Tab-separated table of C-alpha atoms in Angstrom:
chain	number	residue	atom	x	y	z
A	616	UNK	CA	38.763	-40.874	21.845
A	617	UNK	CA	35.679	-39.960	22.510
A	618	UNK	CA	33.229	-39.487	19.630
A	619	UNK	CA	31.645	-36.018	18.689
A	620	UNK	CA	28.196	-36.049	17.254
A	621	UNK	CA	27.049	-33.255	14.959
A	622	UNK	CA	24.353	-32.763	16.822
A	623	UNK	CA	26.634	-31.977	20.251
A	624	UNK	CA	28.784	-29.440	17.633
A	625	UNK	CA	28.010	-25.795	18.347
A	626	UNK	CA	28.966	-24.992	15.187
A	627	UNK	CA	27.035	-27.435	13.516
A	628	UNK	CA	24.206	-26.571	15.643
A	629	UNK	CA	24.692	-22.665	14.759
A	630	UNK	CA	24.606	-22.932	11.106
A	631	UNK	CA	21.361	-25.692	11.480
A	632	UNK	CA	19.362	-22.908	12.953
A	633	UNK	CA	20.397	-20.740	10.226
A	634	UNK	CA	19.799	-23.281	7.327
A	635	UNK	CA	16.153	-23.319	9.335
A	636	UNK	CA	15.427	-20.248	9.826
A	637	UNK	CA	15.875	-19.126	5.958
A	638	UNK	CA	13.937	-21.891	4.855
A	639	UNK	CA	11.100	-20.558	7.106
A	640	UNK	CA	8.908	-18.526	5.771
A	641	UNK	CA	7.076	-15.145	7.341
A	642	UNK	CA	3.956	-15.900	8.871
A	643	UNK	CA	0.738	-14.494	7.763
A	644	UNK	CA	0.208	-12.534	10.552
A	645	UNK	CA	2.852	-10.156	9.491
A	646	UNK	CA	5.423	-11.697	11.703
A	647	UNK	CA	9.118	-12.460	10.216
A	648	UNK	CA	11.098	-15.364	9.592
A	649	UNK	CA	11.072	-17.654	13.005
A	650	UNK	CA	8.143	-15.236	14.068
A	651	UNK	CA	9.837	-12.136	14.566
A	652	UNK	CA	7.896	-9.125	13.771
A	653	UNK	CA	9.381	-6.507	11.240
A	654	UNK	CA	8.756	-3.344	13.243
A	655	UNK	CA	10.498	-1.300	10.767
A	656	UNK	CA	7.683	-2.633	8.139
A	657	UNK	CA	5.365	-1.717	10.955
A	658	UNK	CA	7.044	1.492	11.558
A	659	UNK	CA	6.931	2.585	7.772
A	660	UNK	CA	2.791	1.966	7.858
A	661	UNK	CA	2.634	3.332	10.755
A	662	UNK	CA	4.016	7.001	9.677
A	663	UNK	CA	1.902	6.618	6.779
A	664	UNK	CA	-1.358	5.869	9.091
A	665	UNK	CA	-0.135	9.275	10.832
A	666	UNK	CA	0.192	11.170	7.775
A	667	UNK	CA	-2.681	9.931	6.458
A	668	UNK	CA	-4.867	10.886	9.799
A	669	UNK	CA	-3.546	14.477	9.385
A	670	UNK	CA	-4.164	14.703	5.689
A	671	UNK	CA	-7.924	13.788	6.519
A	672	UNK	CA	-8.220	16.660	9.195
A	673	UNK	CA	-7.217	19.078	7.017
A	674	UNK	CA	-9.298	17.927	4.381
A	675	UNK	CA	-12.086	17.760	6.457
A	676	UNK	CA	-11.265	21.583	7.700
A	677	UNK	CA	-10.540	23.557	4.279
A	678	UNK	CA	-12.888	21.347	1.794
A	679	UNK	CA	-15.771	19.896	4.156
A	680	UNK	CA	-15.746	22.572	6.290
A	681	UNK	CA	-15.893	25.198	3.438
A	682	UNK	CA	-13.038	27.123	4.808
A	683	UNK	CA	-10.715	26.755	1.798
A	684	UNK	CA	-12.423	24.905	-0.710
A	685	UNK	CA	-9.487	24.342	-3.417
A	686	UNK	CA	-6.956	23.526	-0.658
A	687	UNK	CA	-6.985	19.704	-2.544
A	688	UNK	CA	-5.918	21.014	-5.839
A	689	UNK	CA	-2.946	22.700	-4.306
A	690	UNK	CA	0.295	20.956	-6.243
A	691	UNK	CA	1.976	20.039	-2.320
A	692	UNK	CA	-1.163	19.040	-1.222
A	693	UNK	CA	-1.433	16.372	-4.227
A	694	UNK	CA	2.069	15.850	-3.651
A	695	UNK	CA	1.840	14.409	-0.035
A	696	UNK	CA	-1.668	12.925	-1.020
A	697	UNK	CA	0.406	10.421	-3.563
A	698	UNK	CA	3.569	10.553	-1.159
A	699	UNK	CA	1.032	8.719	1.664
A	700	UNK	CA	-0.842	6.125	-1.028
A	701	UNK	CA	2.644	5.534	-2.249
A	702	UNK	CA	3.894	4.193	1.048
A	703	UNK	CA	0.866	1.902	2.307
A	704	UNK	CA	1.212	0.746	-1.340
A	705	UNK	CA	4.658	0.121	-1.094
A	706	UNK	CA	4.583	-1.617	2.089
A	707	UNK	CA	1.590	-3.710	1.186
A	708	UNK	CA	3.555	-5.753	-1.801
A	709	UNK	CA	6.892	-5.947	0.511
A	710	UNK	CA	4.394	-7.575	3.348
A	711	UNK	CA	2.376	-9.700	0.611
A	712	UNK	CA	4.368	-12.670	0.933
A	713	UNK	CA	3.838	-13.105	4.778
A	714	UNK	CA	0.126	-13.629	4.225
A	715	UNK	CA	0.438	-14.989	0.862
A	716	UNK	CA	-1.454	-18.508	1.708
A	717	UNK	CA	-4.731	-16.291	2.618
A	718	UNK	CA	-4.263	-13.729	-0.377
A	719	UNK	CA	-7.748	-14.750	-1.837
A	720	UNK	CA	-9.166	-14.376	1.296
A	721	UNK	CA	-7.653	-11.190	2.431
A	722	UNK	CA	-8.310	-9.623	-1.085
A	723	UNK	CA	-12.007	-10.403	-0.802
A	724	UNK	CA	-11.754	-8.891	2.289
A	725	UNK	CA	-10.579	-5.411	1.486
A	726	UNK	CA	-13.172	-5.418	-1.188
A	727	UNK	CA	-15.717	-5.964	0.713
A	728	UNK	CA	-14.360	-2.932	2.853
A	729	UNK	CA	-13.554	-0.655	-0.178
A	730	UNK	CA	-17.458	-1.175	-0.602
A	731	UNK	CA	-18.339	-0.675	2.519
A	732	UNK	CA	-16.313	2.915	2.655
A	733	UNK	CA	-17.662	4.141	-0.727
A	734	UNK	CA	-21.724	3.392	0.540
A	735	UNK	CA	-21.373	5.185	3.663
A	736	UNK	CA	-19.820	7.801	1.766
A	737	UNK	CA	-22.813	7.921	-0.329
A	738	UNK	CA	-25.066	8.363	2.430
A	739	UNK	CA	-23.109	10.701	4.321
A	740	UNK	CA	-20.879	12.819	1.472
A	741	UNK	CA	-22.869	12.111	-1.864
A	742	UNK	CA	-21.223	15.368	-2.919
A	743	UNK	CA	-17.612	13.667	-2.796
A	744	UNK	CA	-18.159	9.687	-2.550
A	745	UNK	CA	-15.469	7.417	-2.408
A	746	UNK	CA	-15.161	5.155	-5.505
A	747	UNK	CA	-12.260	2.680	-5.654
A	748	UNK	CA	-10.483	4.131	-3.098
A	749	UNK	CA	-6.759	2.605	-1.296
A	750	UNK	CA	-8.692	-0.197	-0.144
A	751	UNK	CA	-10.253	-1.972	-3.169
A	752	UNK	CA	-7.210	-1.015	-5.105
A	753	UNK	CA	-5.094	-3.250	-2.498
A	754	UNK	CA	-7.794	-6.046	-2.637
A	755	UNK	CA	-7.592	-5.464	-5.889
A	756	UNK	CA	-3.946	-6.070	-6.061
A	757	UNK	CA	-3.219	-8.897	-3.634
A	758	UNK	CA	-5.497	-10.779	-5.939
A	759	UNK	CA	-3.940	-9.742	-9.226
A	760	UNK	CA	-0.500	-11.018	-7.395
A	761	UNK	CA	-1.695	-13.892	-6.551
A	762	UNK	CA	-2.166	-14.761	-10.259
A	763	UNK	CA	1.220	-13.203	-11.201
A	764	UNK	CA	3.295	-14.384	-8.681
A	765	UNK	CA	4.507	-17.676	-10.278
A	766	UNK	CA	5.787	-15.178	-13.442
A	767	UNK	CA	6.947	-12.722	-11.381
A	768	UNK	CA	9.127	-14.780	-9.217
A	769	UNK	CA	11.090	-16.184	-12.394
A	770	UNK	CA	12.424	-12.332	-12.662
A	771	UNK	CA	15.598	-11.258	-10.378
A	772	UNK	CA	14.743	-8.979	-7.758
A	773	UNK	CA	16.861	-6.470	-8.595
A	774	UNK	CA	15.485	-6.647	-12.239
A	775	UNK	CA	12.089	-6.647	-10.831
A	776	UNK	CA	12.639	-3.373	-8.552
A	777	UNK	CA	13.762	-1.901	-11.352
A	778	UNK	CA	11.485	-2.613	-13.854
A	779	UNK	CA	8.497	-1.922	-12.060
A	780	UNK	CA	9.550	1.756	-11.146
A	781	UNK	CA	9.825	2.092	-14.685
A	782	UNK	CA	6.650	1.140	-15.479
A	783	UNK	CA	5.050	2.840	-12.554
A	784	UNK	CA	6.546	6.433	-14.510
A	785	UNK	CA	5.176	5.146	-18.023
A	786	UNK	CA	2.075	4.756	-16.535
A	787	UNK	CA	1.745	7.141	-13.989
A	788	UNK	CA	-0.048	9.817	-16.176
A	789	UNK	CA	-2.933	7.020	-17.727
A	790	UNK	CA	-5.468	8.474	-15.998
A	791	UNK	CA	-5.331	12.086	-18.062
A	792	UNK	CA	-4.971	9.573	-21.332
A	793	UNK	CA	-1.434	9.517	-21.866
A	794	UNK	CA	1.659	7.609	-21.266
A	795	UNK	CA	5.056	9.560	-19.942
A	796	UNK	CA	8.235	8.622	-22.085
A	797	UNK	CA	10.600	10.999	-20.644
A	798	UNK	CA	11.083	13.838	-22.832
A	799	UNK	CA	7.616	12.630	-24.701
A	800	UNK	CA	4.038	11.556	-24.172
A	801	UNK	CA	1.610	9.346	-26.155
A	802	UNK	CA	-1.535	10.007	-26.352
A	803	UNK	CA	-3.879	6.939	-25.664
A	804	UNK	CA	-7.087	5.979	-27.253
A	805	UNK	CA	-10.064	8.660	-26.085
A	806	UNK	CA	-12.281	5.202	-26.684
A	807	UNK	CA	-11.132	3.633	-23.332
A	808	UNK	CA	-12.512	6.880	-21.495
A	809	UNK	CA	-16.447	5.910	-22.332
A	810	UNK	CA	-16.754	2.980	-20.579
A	811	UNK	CA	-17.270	2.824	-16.616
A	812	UNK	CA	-16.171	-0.625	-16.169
A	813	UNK	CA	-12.414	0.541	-17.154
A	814	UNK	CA	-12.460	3.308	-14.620
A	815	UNK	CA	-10.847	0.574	-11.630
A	816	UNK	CA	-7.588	0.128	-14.098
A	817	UNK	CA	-7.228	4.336	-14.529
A	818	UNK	CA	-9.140	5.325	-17.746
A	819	UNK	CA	-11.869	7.193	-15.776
A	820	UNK	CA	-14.925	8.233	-17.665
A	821	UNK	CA	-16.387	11.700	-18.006
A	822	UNK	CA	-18.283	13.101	-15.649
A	823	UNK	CA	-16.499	10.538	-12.715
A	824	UNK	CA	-15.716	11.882	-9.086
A	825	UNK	CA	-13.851	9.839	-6.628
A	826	UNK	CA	-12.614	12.036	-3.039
A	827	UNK	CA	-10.465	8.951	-3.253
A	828	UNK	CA	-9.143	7.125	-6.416
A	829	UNK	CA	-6.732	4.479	-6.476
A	830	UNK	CA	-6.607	3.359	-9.699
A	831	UNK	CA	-4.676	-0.333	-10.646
A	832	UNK	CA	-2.656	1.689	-13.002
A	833	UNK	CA	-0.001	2.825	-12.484
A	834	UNK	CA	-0.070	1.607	-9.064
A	835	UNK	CA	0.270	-1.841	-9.587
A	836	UNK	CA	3.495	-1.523	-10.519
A	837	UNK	CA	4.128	-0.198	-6.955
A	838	UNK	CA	3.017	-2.924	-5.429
A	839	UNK	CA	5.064	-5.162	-7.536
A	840	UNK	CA	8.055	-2.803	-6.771
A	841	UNK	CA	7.357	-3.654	-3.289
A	842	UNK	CA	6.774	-7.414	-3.349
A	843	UNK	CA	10.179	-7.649	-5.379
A	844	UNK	CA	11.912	-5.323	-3.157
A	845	UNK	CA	10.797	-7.869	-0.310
A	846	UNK	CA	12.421	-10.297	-2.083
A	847	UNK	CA	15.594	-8.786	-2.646
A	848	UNK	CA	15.997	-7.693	0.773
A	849	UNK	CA	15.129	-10.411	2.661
A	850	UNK	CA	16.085	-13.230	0.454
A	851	UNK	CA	19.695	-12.094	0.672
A	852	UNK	CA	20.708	-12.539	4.060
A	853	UNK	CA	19.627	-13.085	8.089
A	854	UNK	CA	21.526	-10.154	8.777
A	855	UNK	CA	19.502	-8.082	6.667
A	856	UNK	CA	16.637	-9.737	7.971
A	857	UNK	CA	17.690	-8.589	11.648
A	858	UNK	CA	18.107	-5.059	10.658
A	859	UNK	CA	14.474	-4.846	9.895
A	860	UNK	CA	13.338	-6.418	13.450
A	861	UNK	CA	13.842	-3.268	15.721
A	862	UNK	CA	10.467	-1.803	16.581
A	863	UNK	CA	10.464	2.187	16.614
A	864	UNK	CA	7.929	3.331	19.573
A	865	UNK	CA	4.524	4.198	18.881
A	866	UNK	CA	5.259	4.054	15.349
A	867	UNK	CA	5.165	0.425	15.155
A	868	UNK	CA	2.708	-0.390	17.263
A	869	UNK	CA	0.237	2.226	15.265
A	870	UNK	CA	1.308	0.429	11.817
A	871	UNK	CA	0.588	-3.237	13.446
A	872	UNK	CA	-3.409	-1.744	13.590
A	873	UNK	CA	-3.339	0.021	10.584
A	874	UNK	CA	-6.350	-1.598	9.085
A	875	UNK	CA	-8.658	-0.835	11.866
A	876	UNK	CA	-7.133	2.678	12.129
A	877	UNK	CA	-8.276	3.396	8.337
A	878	UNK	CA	-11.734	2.027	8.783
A	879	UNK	CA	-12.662	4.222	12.100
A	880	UNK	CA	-10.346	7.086	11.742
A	881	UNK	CA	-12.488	9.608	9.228
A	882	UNK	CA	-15.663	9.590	11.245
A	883	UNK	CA	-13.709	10.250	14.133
A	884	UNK	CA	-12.023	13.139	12.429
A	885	UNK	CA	-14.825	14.253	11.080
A	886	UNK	CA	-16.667	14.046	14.473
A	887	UNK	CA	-13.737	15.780	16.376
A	888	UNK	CA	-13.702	18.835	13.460
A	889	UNK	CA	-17.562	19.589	14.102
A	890	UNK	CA	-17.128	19.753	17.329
A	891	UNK	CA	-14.298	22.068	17.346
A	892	UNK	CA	-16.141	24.154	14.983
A	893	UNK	CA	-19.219	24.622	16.832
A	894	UNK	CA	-17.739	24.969	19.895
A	895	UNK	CA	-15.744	27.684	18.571
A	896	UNK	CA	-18.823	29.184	16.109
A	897	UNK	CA	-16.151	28.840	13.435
């Protein structure tokens, strides 16, 4: 008889690339496992880029633009503000793993363009700077991660997912000095409100004005939720793995430049509005 080697086997063969490509890991680049790209990942920053474009128009038309000056406070406006921070947040921790080996890098990185964002903002807006805005917060973040990672992979998943929506509620009210127990609140300390230094982890002192705060609580626990979620998802299975490859058009390929889209799109909005508006002596 002729002699079979495992390697001629299709079978054996089929369930070698398989054994391979789960012990591959995503590459920092955002690509999948084997160096597929998750378009659906890129999809879900990419509606958030969209929403987030559209938010800064009409921010830029009803509060810089003076023609409805409160529109900001208005409860859907805050609303969709935290729905849009939620889901780059969100999206950020699931995709943390893929660049994980550069995570100090990267998170110096998006400090250094938080910074960047809140002096031009100075110059141009002193009236409404940005001060640790979505970008330091996720430097901010994919550092902090990088330090908790080792303890926060010994926790299930599932556990993990859970737990850190939890704590995301608890927290989510820090910033107005309380913590949210359900059907109860407690008040925190009015002592951690005097110092600026603790304004970055959501215990903002008087007098402070951010057009864009991200604070690391309660959002942390977002991004967490996200990077645990990432595990649980993809960790389970290739197939689904593959149901996260198909790209949705335009949508992907707007979330696969979402960085660069955040860093040029307000100037460009804002450009675009003051045209409109003297063009139309608005």
């Amino acid at each position: 008889m002729q002699r079979v080697q495992e390697s001629d086997n299709p079978r054996f063969m089929r369930m070698h690339t398989i054994h391979k490509d789960q012990q591959q890991g995503p590459r920092a680049d955002g690509a999948g496992h084997g160096g597929t790209r998750y378009g659906i990942i890129d999809a879900l920053r990419g509606f958030a880029i969209v929403n987030m474009v559209a938010f800064h128009i009409c921010y830029d038309i009803f509060e810089i633009m003076g023609q409805y000056p409160r529109w900001s406070s208005l409860s859907w406006v805050i609303v969709w503000q935290q729905c849009i921070a939620g889901c780059f947040i969100a999206v950020s921790g699931f995709s943390w793993t893929w660049g994980s080996r550069h995570a100090l890098r990267r998170g110096l990185e998006l400090n250094a363009l938080g910074l960047l964002i809140t002096a031009v903002t100075l110059i141009m807006l002193p009236e409404s700077p940005v001060w640790f805005g979505v970008l330091n917060f996720l430097g901010c973040a994919t550092l902090l991660l990088l330090a908790m990672e080792p303890m926060v992979k010994r926790i299930p998943p599932s556990v993990g997912v859970f737990a850190s929506l939890v704590l995301f509620f608890i927290f989510r009210r820090v910033q107005y000095g309380e913590l949210w127990l359900g059907a109860t609140t407690i008040k925190l300390p009015t002592s951690w409100y005097q110092y600026p230094l603790l304004t970055p982890f959501g215990f903002q002192h008087a007098g402070f004005i951010s057009s864009d705060y991200v604070p690391i609580l309660p959002w942390i626990f977002l991004f967490i939720c996200g990077y645990c979620l990432s595990r649980w998802v993809i960790g389970r299975s290739l197939s689904q793995r593959k149901a996260l490859v198909p790209q949705i058009p335009v949508l992907s390929a707007i979330g696969r430049h979402s960085l660069l889209i955040y860093m040029v799109h307000q100037p460009l909005c804002m450009g675009l509005v003051w045209i409109v508006f003297a063009l139309f002596h608005v």
